[in-house]
CSV table of C-alpha atoms in Angstrom, one decimal:
chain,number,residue,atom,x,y,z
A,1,UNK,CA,30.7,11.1,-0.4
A,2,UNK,CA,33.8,11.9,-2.2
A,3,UNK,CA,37.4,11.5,-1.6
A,4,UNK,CA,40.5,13.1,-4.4
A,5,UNK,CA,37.7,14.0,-6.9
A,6,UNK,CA,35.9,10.7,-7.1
A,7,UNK,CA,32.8,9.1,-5.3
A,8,UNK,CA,33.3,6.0,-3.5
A,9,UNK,CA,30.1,4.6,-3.7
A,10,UNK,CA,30.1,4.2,-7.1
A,11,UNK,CA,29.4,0.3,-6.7
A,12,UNK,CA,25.6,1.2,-5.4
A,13,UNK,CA,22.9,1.9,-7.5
A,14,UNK,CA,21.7,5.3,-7.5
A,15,UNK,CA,18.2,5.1,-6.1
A,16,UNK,CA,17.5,8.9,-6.3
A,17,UNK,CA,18.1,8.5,-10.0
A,18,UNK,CA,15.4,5.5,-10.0
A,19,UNK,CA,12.8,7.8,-8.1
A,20,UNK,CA,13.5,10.5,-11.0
A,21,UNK,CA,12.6,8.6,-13.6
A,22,UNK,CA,9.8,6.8,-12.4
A,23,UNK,CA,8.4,10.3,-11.5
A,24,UNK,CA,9.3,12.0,-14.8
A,25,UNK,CA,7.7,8.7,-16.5
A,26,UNK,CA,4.2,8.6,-14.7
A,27,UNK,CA,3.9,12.5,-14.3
A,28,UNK,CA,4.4,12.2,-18.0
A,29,UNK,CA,1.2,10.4,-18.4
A,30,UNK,CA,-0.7,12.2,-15.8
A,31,UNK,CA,-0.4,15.6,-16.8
A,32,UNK,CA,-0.2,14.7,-20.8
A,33,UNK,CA,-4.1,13.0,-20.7
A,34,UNK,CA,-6.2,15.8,-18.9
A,35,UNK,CA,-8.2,14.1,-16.7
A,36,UNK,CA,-5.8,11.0,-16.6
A,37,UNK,CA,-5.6,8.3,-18.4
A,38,UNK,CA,-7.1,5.0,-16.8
A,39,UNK,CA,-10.9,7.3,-16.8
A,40,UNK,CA,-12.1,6.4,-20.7
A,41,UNK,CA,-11.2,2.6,-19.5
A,42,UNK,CA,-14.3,2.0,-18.3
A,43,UNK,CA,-16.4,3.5,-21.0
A,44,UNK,CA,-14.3,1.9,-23.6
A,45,UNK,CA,-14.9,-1.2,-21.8
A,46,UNK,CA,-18.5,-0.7,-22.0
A,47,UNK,CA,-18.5,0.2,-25.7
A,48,UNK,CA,-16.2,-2.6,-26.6
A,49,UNK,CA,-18.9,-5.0,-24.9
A,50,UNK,CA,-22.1,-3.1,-27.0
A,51,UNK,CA,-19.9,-3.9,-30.3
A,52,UNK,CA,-18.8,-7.8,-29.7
A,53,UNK,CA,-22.6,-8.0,-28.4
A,54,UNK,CA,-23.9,-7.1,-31.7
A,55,UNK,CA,-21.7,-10.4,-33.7
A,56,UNK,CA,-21.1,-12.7,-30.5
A,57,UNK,CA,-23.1,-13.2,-27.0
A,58,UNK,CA,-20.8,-12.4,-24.5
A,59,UNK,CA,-21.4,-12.2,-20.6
A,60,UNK,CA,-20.0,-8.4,-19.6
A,61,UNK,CA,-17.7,-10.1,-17.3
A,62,UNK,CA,-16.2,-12.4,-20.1
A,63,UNK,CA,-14.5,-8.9,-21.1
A,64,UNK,CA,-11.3,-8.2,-19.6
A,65,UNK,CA,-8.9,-4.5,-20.2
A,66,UNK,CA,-5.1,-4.7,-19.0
A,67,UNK,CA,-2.7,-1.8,-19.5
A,68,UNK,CA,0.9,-1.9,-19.2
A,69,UNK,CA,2.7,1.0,-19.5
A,70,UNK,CA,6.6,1.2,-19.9
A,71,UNK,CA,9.1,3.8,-20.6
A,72,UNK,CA,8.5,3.9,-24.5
A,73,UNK,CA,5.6,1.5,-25.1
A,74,UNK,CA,2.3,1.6,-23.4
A,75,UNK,CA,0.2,-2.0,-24.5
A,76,UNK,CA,-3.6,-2.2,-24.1
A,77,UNK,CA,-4.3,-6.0,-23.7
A,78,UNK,CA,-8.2,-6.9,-23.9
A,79,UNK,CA,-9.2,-10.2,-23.5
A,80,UNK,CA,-12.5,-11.4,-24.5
A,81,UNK,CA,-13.7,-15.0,-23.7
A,82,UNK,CA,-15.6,-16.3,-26.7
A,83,UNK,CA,-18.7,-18.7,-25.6
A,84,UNK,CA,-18.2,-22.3,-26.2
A,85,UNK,CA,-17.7,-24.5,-29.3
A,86,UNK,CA,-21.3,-25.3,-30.3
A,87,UNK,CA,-22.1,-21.7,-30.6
A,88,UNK,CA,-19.9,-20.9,-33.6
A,89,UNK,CA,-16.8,-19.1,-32.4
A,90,UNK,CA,-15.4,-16.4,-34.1
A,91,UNK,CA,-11.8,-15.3,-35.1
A,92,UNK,CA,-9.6,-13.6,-32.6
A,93,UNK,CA,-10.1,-14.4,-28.7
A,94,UNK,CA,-7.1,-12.7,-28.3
A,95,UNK,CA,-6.5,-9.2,-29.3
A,96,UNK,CA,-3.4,-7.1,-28.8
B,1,UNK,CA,10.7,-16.5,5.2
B,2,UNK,CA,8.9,-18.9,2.8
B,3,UNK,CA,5.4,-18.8,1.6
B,4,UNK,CA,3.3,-21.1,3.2
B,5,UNK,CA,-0.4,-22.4,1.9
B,6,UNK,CA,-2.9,-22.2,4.1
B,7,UNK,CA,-6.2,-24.2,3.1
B,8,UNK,CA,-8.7,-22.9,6.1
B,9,UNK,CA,-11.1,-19.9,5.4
B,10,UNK,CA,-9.7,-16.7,5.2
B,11,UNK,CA,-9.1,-14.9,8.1
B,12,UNK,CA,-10.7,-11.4,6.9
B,13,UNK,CA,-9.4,-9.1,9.5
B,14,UNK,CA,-9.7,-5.6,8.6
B,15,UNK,CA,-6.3,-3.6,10.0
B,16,UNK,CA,-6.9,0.6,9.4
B,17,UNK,CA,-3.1,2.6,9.3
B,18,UNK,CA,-3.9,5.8,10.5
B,19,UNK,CA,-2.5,8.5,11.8
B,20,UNK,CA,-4.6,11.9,11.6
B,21,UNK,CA,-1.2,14.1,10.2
B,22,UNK,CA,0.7,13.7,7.5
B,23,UNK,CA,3.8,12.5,6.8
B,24,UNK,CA,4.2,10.5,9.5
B,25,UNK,CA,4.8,7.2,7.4
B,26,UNK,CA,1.3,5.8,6.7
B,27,UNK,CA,1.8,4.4,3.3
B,28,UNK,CA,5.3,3.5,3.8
B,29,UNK,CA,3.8,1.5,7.1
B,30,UNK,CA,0.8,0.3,5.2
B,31,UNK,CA,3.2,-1.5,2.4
B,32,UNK,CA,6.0,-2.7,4.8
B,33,UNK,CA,3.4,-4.4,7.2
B,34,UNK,CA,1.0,-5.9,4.4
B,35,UNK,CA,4.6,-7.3,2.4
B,36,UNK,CA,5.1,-8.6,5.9
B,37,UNK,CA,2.1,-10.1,6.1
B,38,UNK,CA,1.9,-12.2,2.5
B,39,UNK,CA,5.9,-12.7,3.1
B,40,UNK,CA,4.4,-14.6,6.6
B,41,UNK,CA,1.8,-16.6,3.7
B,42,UNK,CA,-1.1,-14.5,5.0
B,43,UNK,CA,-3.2,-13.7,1.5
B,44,UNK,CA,-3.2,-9.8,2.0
B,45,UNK,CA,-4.4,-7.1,-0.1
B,46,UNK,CA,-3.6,-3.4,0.8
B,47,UNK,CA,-6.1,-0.9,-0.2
B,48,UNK,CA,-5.2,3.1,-0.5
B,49,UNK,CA,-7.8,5.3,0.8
B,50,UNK,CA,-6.7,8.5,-0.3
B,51,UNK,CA,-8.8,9.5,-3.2
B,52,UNK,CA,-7.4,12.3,-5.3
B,53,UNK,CA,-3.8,11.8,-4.6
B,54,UNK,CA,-3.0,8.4,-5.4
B,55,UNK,CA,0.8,7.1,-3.7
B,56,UNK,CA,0.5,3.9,-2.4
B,57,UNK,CA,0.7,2.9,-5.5
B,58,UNK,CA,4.2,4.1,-6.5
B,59,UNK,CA,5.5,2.7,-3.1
B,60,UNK,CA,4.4,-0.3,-3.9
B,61,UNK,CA,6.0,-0.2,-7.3
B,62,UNK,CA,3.0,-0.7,-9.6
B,63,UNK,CA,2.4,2.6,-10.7
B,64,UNK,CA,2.3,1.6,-14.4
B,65,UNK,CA,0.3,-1.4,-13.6
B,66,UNK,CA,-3.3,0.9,-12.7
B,67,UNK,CA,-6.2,0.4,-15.1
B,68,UNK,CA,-9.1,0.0,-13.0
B,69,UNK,CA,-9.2,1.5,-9.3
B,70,UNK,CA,-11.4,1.4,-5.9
B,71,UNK,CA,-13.8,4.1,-6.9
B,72,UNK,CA,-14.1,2.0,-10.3
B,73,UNK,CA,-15.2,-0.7,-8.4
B,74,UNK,CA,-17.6,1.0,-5.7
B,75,UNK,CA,-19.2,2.9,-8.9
B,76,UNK,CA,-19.7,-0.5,-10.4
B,77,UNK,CA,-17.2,0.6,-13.7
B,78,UNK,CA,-15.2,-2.1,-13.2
B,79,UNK,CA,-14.9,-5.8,-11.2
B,80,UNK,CA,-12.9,-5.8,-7.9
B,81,UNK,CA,-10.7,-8.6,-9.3
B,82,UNK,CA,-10.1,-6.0,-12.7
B,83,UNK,CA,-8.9,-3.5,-10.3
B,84,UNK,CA,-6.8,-5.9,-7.6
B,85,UNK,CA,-2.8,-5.7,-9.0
B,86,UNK,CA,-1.1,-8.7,-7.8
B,87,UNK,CA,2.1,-8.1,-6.9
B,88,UNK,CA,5.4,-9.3,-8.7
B,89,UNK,CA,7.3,-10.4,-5.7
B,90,UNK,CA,5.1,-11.8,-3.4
B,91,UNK,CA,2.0,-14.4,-4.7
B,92,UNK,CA,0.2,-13.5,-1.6
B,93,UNK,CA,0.2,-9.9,-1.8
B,94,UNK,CA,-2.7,-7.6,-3.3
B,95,UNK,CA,-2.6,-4.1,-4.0
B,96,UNK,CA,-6.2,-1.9,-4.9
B,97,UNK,CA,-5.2,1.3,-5.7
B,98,UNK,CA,-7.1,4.6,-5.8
B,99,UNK,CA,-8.2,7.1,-8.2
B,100,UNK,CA,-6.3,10.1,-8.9
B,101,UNK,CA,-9.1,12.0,-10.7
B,102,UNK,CA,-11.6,11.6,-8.6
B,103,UNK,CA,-12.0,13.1,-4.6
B,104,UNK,CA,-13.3,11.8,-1.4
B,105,UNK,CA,-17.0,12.0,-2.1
B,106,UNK,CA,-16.7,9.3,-4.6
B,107,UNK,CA,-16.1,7.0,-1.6
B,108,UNK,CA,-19.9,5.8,-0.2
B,109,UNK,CA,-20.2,4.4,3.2
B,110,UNK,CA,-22.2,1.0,1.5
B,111,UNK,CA,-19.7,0.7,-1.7
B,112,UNK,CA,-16.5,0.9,0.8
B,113,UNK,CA,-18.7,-1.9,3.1
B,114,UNK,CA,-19.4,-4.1,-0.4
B,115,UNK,CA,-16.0,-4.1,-1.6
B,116,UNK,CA,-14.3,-5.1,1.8
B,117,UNK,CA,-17.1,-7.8,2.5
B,118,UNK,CA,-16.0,-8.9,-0.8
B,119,UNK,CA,-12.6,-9.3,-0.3
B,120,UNK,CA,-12.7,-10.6,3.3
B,121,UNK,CA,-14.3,-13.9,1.6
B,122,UNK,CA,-10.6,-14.2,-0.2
B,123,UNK,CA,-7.9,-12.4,2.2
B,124,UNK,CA,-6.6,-13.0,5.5
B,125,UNK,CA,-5.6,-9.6,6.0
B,126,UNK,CA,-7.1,-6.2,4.7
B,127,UNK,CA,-4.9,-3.4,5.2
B,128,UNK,CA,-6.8,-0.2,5.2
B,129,UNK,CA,-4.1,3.1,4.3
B,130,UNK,CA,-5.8,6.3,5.6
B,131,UNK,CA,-5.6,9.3,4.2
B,132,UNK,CA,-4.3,12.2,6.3
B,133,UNK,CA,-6.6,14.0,8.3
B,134,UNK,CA,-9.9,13.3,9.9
B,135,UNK,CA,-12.8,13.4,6.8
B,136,UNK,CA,-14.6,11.5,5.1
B,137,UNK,CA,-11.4,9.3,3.6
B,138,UNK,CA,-9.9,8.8,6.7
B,139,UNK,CA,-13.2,8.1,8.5
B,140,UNK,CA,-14.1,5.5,6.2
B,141,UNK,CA,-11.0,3.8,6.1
B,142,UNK,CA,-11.5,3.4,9.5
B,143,UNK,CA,-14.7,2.7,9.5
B,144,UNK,CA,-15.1,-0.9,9.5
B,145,UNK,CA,-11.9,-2.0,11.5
B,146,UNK,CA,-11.3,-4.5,13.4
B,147,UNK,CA,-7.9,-3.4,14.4
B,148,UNK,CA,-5.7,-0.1,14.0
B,149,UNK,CA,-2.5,1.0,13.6
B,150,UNK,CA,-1.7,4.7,14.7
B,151,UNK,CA,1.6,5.8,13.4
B,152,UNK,CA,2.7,8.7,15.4
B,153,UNK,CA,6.4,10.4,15.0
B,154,UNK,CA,7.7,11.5,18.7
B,155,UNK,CA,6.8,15.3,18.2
B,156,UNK,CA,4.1,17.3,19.9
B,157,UNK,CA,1.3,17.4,16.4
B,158,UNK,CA,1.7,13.9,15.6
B,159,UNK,CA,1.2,13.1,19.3
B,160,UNK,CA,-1.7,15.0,19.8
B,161,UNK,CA,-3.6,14.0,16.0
B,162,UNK,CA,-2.7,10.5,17.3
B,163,UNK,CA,-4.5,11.1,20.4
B,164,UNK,CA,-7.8,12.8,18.0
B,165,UNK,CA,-7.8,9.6,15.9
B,166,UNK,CA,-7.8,7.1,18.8
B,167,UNK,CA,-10.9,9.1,20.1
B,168,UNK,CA,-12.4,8.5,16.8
B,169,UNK,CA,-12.0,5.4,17.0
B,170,UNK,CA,-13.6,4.7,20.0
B,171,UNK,CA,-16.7,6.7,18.4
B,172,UNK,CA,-16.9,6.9,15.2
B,173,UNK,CA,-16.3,3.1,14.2
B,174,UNK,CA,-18.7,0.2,13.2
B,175,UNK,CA,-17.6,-1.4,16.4
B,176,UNK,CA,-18.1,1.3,18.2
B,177,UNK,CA,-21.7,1.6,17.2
B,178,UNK,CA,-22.5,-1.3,17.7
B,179,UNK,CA,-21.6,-1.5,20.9
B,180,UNK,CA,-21.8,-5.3,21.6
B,181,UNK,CA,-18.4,-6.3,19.7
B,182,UNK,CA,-15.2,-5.7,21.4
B,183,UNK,CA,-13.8,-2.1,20.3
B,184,UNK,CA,-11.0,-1.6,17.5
B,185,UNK,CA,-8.2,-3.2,18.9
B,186,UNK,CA,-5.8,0.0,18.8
B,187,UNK,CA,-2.0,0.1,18.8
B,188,UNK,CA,0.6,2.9,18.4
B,189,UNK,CA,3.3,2.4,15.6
B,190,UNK,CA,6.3,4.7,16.3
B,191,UNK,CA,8.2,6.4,13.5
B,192,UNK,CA,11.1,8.1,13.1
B,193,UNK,CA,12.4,7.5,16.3
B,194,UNK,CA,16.0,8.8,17.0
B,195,UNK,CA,17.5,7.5,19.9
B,196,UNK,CA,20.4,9.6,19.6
B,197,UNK,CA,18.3,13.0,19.8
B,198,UNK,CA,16.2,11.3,23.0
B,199,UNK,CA,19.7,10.9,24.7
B,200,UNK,CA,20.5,14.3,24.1
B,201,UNK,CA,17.2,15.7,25.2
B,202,UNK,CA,15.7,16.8,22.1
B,203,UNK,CA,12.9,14.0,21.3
B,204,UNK,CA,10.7,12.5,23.3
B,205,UNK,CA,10.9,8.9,25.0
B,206,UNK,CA,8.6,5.7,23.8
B,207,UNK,CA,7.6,6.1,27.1
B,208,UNK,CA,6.5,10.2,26.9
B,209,UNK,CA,4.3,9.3,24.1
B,210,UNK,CA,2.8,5.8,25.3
B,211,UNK,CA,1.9,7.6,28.7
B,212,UNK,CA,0.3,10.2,26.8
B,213,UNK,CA,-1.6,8.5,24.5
B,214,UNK,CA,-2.5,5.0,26.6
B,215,UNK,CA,-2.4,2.8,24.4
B,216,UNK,CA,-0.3,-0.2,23.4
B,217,UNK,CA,2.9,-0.2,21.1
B,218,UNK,CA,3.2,-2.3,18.5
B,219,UNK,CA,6.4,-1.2,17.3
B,220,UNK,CA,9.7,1.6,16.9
B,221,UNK,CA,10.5,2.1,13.8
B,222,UNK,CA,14.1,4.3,13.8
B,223,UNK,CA,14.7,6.6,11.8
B,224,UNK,CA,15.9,5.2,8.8
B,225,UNK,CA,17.8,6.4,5.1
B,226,UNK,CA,16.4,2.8,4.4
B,227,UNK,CA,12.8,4.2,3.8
B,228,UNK,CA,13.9,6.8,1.3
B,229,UNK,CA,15.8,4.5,-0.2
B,230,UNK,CA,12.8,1.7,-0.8
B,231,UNK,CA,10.4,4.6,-1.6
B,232,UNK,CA,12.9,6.1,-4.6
B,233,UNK,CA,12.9,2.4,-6.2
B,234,UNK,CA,9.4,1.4,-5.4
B,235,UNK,CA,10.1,-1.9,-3.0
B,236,UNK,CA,8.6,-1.8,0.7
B,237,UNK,CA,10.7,-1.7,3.2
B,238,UNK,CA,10.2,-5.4,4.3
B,239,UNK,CA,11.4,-6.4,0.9
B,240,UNK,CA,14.5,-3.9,0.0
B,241,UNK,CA,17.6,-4.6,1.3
B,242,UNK,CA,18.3,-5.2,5.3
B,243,UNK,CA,18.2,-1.9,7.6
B,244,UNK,CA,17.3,-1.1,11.1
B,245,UNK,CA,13.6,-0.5,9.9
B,246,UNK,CA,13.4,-3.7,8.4
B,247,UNK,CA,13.8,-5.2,11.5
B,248,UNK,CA,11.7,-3.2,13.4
B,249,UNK,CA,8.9,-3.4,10.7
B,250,UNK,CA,9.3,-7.5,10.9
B,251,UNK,CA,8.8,-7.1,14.8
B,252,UNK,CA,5.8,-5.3,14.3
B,253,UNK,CA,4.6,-7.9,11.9
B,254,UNK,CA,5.1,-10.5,14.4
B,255,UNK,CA,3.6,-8.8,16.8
B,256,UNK,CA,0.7,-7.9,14.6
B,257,UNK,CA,0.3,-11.8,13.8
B,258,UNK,CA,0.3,-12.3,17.8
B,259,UNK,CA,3.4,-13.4,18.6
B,260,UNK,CA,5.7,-12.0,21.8
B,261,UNK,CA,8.3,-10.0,20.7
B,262,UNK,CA,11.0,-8.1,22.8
B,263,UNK,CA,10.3,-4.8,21.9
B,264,UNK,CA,14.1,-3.8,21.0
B,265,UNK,CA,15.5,-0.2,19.1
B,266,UNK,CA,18.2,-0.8,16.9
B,267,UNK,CA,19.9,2.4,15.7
B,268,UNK,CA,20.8,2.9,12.3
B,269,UNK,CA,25.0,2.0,12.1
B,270,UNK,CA,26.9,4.7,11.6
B,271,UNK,CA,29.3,3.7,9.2
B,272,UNK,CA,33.0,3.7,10.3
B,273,UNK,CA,35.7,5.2,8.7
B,274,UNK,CA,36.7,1.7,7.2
B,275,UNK,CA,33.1,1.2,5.8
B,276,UNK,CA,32.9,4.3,4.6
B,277,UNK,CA,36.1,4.6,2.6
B,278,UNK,CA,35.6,1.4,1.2
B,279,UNK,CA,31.7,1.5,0.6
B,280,UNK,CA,29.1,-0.7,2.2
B,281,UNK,CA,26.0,-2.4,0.7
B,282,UNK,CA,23.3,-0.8,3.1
């Protein structure tokens, strides 16, 4: 409410203005990827499994996809656990 | 309340919020009682049955957290424990959202059976959050309950939905089948009660609706600017700041859990004239 031209409840946090954004932010992604976006995941991590398969032996479950998304940066965090130390490892077990 | 550890097996109880109409406060029920649940140290996931149009999620606050959903899991795309997003606040607390591209017939009868025998091994509590309406979603969510939760709002359609789902799920449940288990242990969750409108004539009593539909309450939920509120920032209700539903939702909890609790309406406060001039925190 407001009182002589000023609100008086400027100390709380204006929730509707919250809801907006989160809205704008995720509707964002929604509408801007056709289908949607977390659909390909799946598929990419299938195809990311057939590639690492063909220099590494990896169990399908030793493959892991995480995806954050935030208001400017969206991160795609896979996570592969490489066998053991008598099979020779390879480089990167973590990829960002 | 803190977090306790519990080393026993899990409980695996399978609780369906349902309501037959919409808008009645499903998912807003579904995350305030599961938050209660894990606050209470029960390990709890909460699982959003309506395919197609995805919310829970964003009431739960983890809307940019999604990579892998139910459907991926009952279609064998991805691993239930890819999909599970625990939550931030509470170590207890699950969340296994849906998928917004897909529709109802992705959901099978056996893959909805696999994925919740799955995750009985490792949670005490399953909440189930129906969809709206009385198809396949909303039938499968049900499907496999041990216990339900009918949210009904004191006006005539809700009422009488509420009464259409309770016949369902006397019928149309595993339980039911079977027919040698005790049936879906049923309760009615009132929202949106205003106690002001029921002293002026204009809503309908607890006791109008209980009478009507027969069935136990398990709580009154008032009518609340609270739930807005949590739904605009993405925090249950249970876990934003204090209000009348809080309370009423931490009853219900309790009285979910077992325990005997006064049933008791508190009315959202007014503010007075000193609160509101000099601005209050709730």
């Amino acid at each position: 409410m407001s009182l002589f031209g000023f609100s008086l409840n400027r100390r709380r946090p204006k929730t509707a203005q919250t809801a907006r954004d989160r809205l704008q932010l995720l509707l964002a992604h929604e509408r801007g990827q056709g289908s949607g976006t977390p659909d390909y995941l799946p598929q990419l991590q299938n195809d990311l499994i057939a590639v690492i398969r063909k220099y590494i032996d990896v169990a399908d479950d030793e493959v892991d996809i995480r995806m954050e998304r935030d208001d400017d940066v969206s991160s795609l965090e896979i996570n592969i656990d490489l066998p053991s130390a008598e099979e020779k490892a390879e480089k990167p077990a973590k990829k960002r | 309340m803190t977090t306790q550890l519990k080393d026993e097996a899990p409980l695996g109880r399978i609780v369906v919020i349902t309501s037959g109409k919409g808008g009645v406060g499903k998912t807003t029920s579904a995350a305030a009682i599961s938050a209660g649940l894990a606050q209470q140290g029960y390990k709890t996931v909460v699982i959003d049955f309506d395919v197609g149009l995805r919310n829970l999620d964003m009431i739960m606050g983890c809307e940019r957290r999604v990579v892998f959903d139910f459907i991926n899991v009952i279609q064998g795309d991805a691993r239930l424990k890819q999909a599970l997003i625990k939550d931030k606040r509470l170590d207890t607390l699950f969340i296994l959202p849906t998928s917004q591209t897909r529709d109802k017939d992705a959901l099978t009868q056996e893959g909805v059976e696999a994925v919740l025998n799955e995750l009985k091994e490792e949670f005490d509590y399953i909440i189930c959050d129906s969809p709206a309406g009385i198809e396949r979603g909303a039938q499968l969510a049900m499907y496999f309950a041990d216990e339900a939760v009918v949210v009904t709002n004191p006006e005539v359609s809700s009422v009488r939905d509420s009464d259409r789902v309770l016949g369902l799920l006397s019928s149309k449940t595993q339980r039911a089948e079977k027919g040698d288990s005790d049936p879906v242990k049923a309760r009615v969750l009132l929202t949106r009660h205003d106690q002001g409108r029921i002293d002026r004539g204009e809503m309908m009593t607890v006791d109008d609706v209980l009478e009507i539909l027969a069935v136990p309450l398990l709580g009154i939920i008032p009518e609340s600017q609270a739930v807005l509120r949590a739904s605009n920032v993405g925090t249950p209700v249970i876990l934003d700041e204090p209000s009348s539903a809080q309370t009423a939702y931490k009853d219900a909890v309790s009285r979910l859990l077992g325990d005997d609790i006064e049933m008791r309406i508190e009315s959202e406060r007014k503010p007075g004239l000193f609160q509101r001039l000099f601005g209050r925190s709730a």
